[in-house]
Amino acid sequence: MSVPLTFEGKVVLVTGAGGGLGREYALAFGARGASVVVNDLGGDIKGGGKSSAAADSVVEEIQALGGQAVANYDSVEDGEKLVQSALDAFGRIDIVVNNAGILRDRSFGRTSDLDWDLIHRVHLRGSFMVTRAAWNHMKNQKFGRIIMTSSAAGIYGNFGQANYSAAKLGLLGLANTLAIEGSKYNIHCNTIAPTAGSRLTETVMPPDLLASLKAEYVAPLVVWLCHDECQETGGLFEVGGGWMGKLRWERSQGRIVRQKNQSMSPEGVREQWDQICDFTDATKPANIQESLNTQVEVLSKLDSDEGVAPNPTSAPSLVQPNPTSASPSVSTGINPAEAVGQKMSETSFSFSQSQCILYALGVGMSTSDPDHLHFLYEGHQDFSCLPSFGVIPAQAAMMDGGLGSVPGLDFDFTRLLHGEQYLELFKPLPTSGTLTSQATIADVLDKGSGAVILLDVNTYSGGELVCFNQFSLFIVGAGGFGGKRASDKAKPTAAAPDRAPDAVMTDQTTRDQAALYRLSGDWNPLHIDPSFAAMGGFQTPILHGLCSFGFASRHVLKQYGNNDPARVKTIKVRFVKPVLPGQSLQTEMWKEGDRIHIQCKVEETGALVLTGAYVDLHPAPDTSADPPAQTGSLQSELVFAEIGRRIKAQGAELVKKVNAVFGWEITKDGQTTAQWTIDLRSGSGALHQGPYSGKTDVTFTVSDEDFMEVVQGKLNPQKAFFSGRLKMRGNIMLSQKLEVILKDYAKL
Ligand code: NAI
């Protein structure tokens, strides 16, 4: 049996709790340890009259069962008084269930002002007054649970209930916004549309149905939604008869009705009506952001040479907030003739090993994966900087180099979206030092309703080019200046092959992923400040697009690049959708020669976040040499020859057990006279003689004689290590796995 949901220490206010559904909620909360304020005006169903009897009798019921409750007889229109009752009796308010209600059904033509006003006053205004009175208490204590009671009549409409439907759906709108505003204070707000037999429904439902749709079948949903364990917010649920389900909006793919350089017409709407209303492949926007993204994307496609996109599906990634303010026609100061070729001021970027490590942590590396250690530990013999770190100095150059003051680029920065990123590495990045970067406006494109700036950044170390970045920046509303649409300077994306991915790697981001990543230099408050994110239409701060870029590229590095940063040549991605910290990033990979096509999804929602992406790798160093011919000059050669034979025979099994690369330097008279590498990480393993161009996990240096004593079991390797006869560099813990390789050599 699961742990029961209890409400010890919590204070619940249920409005209209003198009967029907409200009474069931009050009893359920009382039975589970909450202190309950039972509010009821005690009037008739049309809102007339007043009595304390209804609330009193429910209070008595709760108390008789051992619970705590007080009555309140005010109308919900006096919201402050209801909340004051909770504070007077119990000192706090945690949960508000807005349930009180009346009916004044009339066919629409006969609906009087009073019918309209009374319904709105009790349902919509009453819920507003009560909730507002509780809001600041909830905010201060960083906990609150609010229920709004809507109705199927509001969602779908119902004959004779125009006043009631309007108020009931108004409550959903109210709840949607409270869920957004409350999220950073742990205030959750959900809406239910119940069905239950009560005095409100006894005239509209047959008696046997009334009896079977018990109010007690609705209460469990309300209780769960109000528990601090429940993370649901902004949800709408239909519930009744023991069934419950969640509702969401669905939207057709729609149609672009406006044509390039033409005004819109109602005839154009008529012509496309069937498609506008066709729900095939409908989308389900979950928030205002997702709703508006489609329209922002349409604006970027419209008026372009691509013409009308029949099925707008994806949206540009937003690295800057405020796409909500996007509008198609802003006057723009974009002048490519002036801007293209402009160089921004050279910037310098000094960094230490700490920044490399901080960045690696920011893109999700963890000491829980031993392969990550050489990116996280400066003492590691192979300590390296992740290749994707190359975007960091370039981004600093973009921000500090004065993009805003480039002649011919006069635009509103709040309309800037990060569209694509390309990174090319010419040599592995250093792990500390000073890099200089020079940004150039490579091209400016006119996409109709938006402009694309291609910003090329070269980054140098000691005068030598280490990497090149191209940022594709989309400026919403800044197009239409008569510029060209495409550019041969643009680094193109590449579509993934049309088959199931060859490999998939998933990593869950942490709740603090964006908070950590921003320390690498992207200080946009969109990624940390909930109020700022809310202004951009996001429920929570979002992850940096370049953080997902870092996750995806290190997935490729692990899967196909043996975690060797020298293997990465280029990385290209298109940002499609934001990721929320805490979600899991899933990278799908397709190997086509040295090009690894990738696309990245949010595992929980299936939403694509990076598309058209790829990583180009340098070919792997050749480690597949045959076991060497024996020269007989060193005794250890016999052992290595045998190891080579065993790898040939059972390599795959050994790779599974060991998963590491061991280097050996065998000395004779103090000089290294032989080098061996046992690769038990890739394929079915390999033994390599001589200098090794790849990377080893651990390297041992030992004399030929001591090596033989160790393999024959005469010398304990640990003793040899502590006495200095055996030296180790790298991940010394891996020496424990040596046993698997050297086992039974004593019998040689
Ligand atoms: P009910 O009539 O049994 O309960 C409503 C309670 O609210 C009554 O006890 C009444 O005295 C109280 N009340 C009315 N005006 C008030 C005011 N100004 N201040 C304080 N209390 C007031 O009805 P029922 O069915 O339990 O309804 C509860 C809620 O569920 C209502 O909001 C109703 O619109 C909603 N609902 C119910 C459905 C059903 O199938 N029973 C269907 C859809 C919505």
PDB file of C-alpha atoms and ligand atoms in Angstrom, residues 15-22 25 39-45 47 54 74-77 82 98-103 122-123 149-152 164 168 193-201 205, ligand 1:
ATOM      1  CA  THR A  15     -16.057  27.612  -0.473  1.00  0.00           C
ATOM      2  CA  GLY A  16     -19.675  26.512  -0.772  1.00  0.00           C
ATOM      3  CA  ALA A  17     -18.857  23.533   1.421  1.00  0.00           C
ATOM      4  CA  GLY A  18     -22.252  23.328   3.136  1.00  0.00           C
ATOM      5  CA  GLY A  19     -23.465  20.675   0.688  1.00  0.00           C
ATOM      6  CA  GLY A  20     -22.873  18.888  -2.596  1.00  0.00           C
ATOM      7  CA  LEU A  21     -19.295  18.647  -3.832  1.00  0.00           C
ATOM      8  CA  GLY A  22     -17.858  21.181  -1.377  1.00  0.00           C
ATOM      9  CA  TYR A  25     -14.008  17.981  -0.219  1.00  0.00           C
ATOM     10  CA  ASN A  39     -17.549  28.307   3.998  1.00  0.00           C
ATOM     11  CA  ASP A  40     -21.173  28.478   2.912  1.00  0.00           C
ATOM     12  CA  LEU A  41     -23.574  31.340   2.556  1.00  0.00           C
ATOM     13  CA  GLY A  42     -26.432  28.895   2.976  1.00  0.00           C
ATOM     14  CA  GLY A  43     -28.646  30.420   0.267  1.00  0.00           C
ATOM     15  CA  ASP A  44     -30.837  28.834  -2.392  1.00  0.00           C
ATOM     16  CA  ILE A  45     -29.544  27.638  -5.730  1.00  0.00           C
ATOM     17  CA  GLY A  47     -28.304  32.962  -4.968  1.00  0.00           C
ATOM     18  CA  ALA A  54     -25.303  24.218   6.064  1.00  0.00           C
ATOM     19  CA  ASP A  74     -19.798  35.021   4.281  1.00  0.00           C
ATOM     20  CA  SER A  75     -20.370  35.260   0.588  1.00  0.00           C
ATOM     21  CA  VAL A  76     -17.357  34.479  -1.561  1.00  0.00           C
ATOM     22  CA  GLU A  77     -17.681  38.031  -2.829  1.00  0.00           C
ATOM     23  CA  LEU A  82     -13.142  34.014   4.349  1.00  0.00           C
ATOM     24  CA  ASN A  98     -13.176  27.635  -5.131  1.00  0.00           C
ATOM     25  CA  ASN A  99     -16.365  25.656  -5.317  1.00  0.00           C
ATOM     26  CA  ALA A 100     -19.306  27.870  -4.309  1.00  0.00           C
ATOM     27  CA  GLY A 101     -21.855  28.198  -7.053  1.00  0.00           C
ATOM     28  CA  ILE A 102     -25.367  29.007  -8.074  1.00  0.00           C
ATOM     29  CA  LEU A 103     -27.408  28.650 -11.257  1.00  0.00           C
ATOM     30  CA  VAL A 122     -20.499  34.351  -7.376  1.00  0.00           C
ATOM     31  CA  HIS A 123     -18.435  32.174  -9.734  1.00  0.00           C
ATOM     32  CA  THR A 149     -14.323  24.842 -10.493  1.00  0.00           C
ATOM     33  CA  SER A 150     -15.326  25.074 -14.124  1.00  0.00           C
ATOM     34  CA  SER A 151     -17.942  23.038 -15.880  1.00  0.00           C
ATOM     35  CA  ALA A 152     -18.578  21.047 -19.042  1.00  0.00           C
ATOM     36  CA  TYR A 164     -22.905  30.246 -16.416  1.00  0.00           C
ATOM     37  CA  LYS A 168     -17.081  28.964 -15.903  1.00  0.00           C
ATOM     38  CA  ALA A 193     -15.021  20.335 -14.523  1.00  0.00           C
ATOM     39  CA  PRO A 194     -16.939  17.947 -12.269  1.00  0.00           C
ATOM     40  CA  THR A 195     -20.117  15.995 -12.767  1.00  0.00           C
ATOM     41  CA  ALA A 196     -21.991  14.902  -9.666  1.00  0.00           C
ATOM     42  CA  GLY A 197     -25.486  14.556  -8.325  1.00  0.00           C
ATOM     43  CA  SER A 198     -26.303  17.607  -6.205  1.00  0.00           C
ATOM     44  CA  ARG A 199     -29.055  20.101  -5.724  1.00  0.00           C
ATOM     45  CA  LEU A 200     -27.675  22.002  -8.732  1.00  0.00           C
ATOM     46  CA  THR A 201     -28.090  18.999 -11.016  1.00  0.00           C
ATOM     47  CA  MET A 205     -30.469  14.624 -14.439  1.00  0.00           C
TER      48      MET A 205
HETATM   49  P1  NAI B   1     -24.326  22.824  -4.518  1.00  0.00           P
HETATM   50  O1  NAI B   1     -25.442  23.787  -4.758  1.00  0.00           O
HETATM   51  O2  NAI B   1     -24.659  21.570  -3.804  1.00  0.00           O
HETATM   52  O3  NAI B   1     -23.146  23.527  -3.788  1.00  0.00           O
HETATM   53  C1  NAI B   1     -22.838  24.860  -3.976  1.00  0.00           C
HETATM   54  C2  NAI B   1     -22.719  25.524  -2.632  1.00  0.00           C
HETATM   55  O4  NAI B   1     -22.270  26.848  -2.790  1.00  0.00           O
HETATM   56  C3  NAI B   1     -24.033  25.615  -1.897  1.00  0.00           C
HETATM   57  O5  NAI B   1     -23.935  24.980  -0.652  1.00  0.00           O
HETATM   58  C4  NAI B   1     -24.290  27.100  -1.748  1.00  0.00           C
HETATM   59  O6  NAI B   1     -24.936  27.469  -0.558  1.00  0.00           O
HETATM   60  C5  NAI B   1     -22.921  27.672  -1.834  1.00  0.00           C
HETATM   61  N1  NAI B   1     -22.913  29.053  -2.271  1.00  0.00           N
HETATM   62  C6  NAI B   1     -23.612  29.611  -3.271  1.00  0.00           C
HETATM   63  N2  NAI B   1     -23.327  30.922  -3.379  1.00  0.00           N
HETATM   64  C7  NAI B   1     -22.408  31.205  -2.421  1.00  0.00           C
HETATM   65  C8  NAI B   1     -21.723  32.381  -2.048  1.00  0.00           C
HETATM   66  N3  NAI B   1     -21.935  33.535  -2.659  1.00  0.00           N
HETATM   67  N4  NAI B   1     -20.822  32.301  -1.062  1.00  0.00           N
HETATM   68  C9  NAI B   1     -20.606  31.131  -0.409  1.00  0.00           C
HETATM   69  N5  NAI B   1     -21.234  29.984  -0.729  1.00  0.00           N
HETATM   70  C10 NAI B   1     -22.128  30.014  -1.720  1.00  0.00           C
HETATM   71  O7  NAI B   1     -23.747  22.471  -5.943  1.00  0.00           O
HETATM   72  P2  NAI B   1     -22.577  21.479  -6.401  1.00  0.00           P
HETATM   73  O8  NAI B   1     -23.125  20.665  -7.481  1.00  0.00           O
HETATM   74  O9  NAI B   1     -21.960  20.833  -5.290  1.00  0.00           O
HETATM   75  O10 NAI B   1     -21.611  22.498  -7.106  1.00  0.00           O
HETATM   76  C11 NAI B   1     -20.342  22.844  -6.634  1.00  0.00           C
HETATM   77  C12 NAI B   1     -19.598  23.531  -7.730  1.00  0.00           C
HETATM   78  O11 NAI B   1     -19.416  22.639  -8.829  1.00  0.00           O
HETATM   79  C13 NAI B   1     -20.297  24.750  -8.316  1.00  0.00           C
HETATM   80  O12 NAI B   1     -19.337  25.741  -8.624  1.00  0.00           O
HETATM   81  C14 NAI B   1     -20.901  24.221  -9.599  1.00  0.00           C
HETATM   82  O13 NAI B   1     -21.103  25.232 -10.559  1.00  0.00           O
HETATM   83  C15 NAI B   1     -19.851  23.245 -10.009  1.00  0.00           C
HETATM   84  N6  NAI B   1     -20.318  22.213 -10.933  1.00  0.00           N
HETATM   85  C16 NAI B   1     -21.115  21.201 -10.492  1.00  0.00           C
HETATM   86  C17 NAI B   1     -21.546  20.237 -11.376  1.00  0.00           C
HETATM   87  C18 NAI B   1     -22.316  19.091 -10.916  1.00  0.00           C
HETATM   88  O14 NAI B   1     -22.526  18.168 -11.739  1.00  0.00           O
HETATM   89  N7  NAI B   1     -22.739  19.032  -9.678  1.00  0.00           N
HETATM   90  C19 NAI B   1     -21.253  20.322 -12.816  1.00  0.00           C
HETATM   91  C20 NAI B   1     -20.329  21.379 -13.147  1.00  0.00           C
HETATM   92  C21 NAI B   1     -19.914  22.294 -12.234  1.00  0.00           C
END
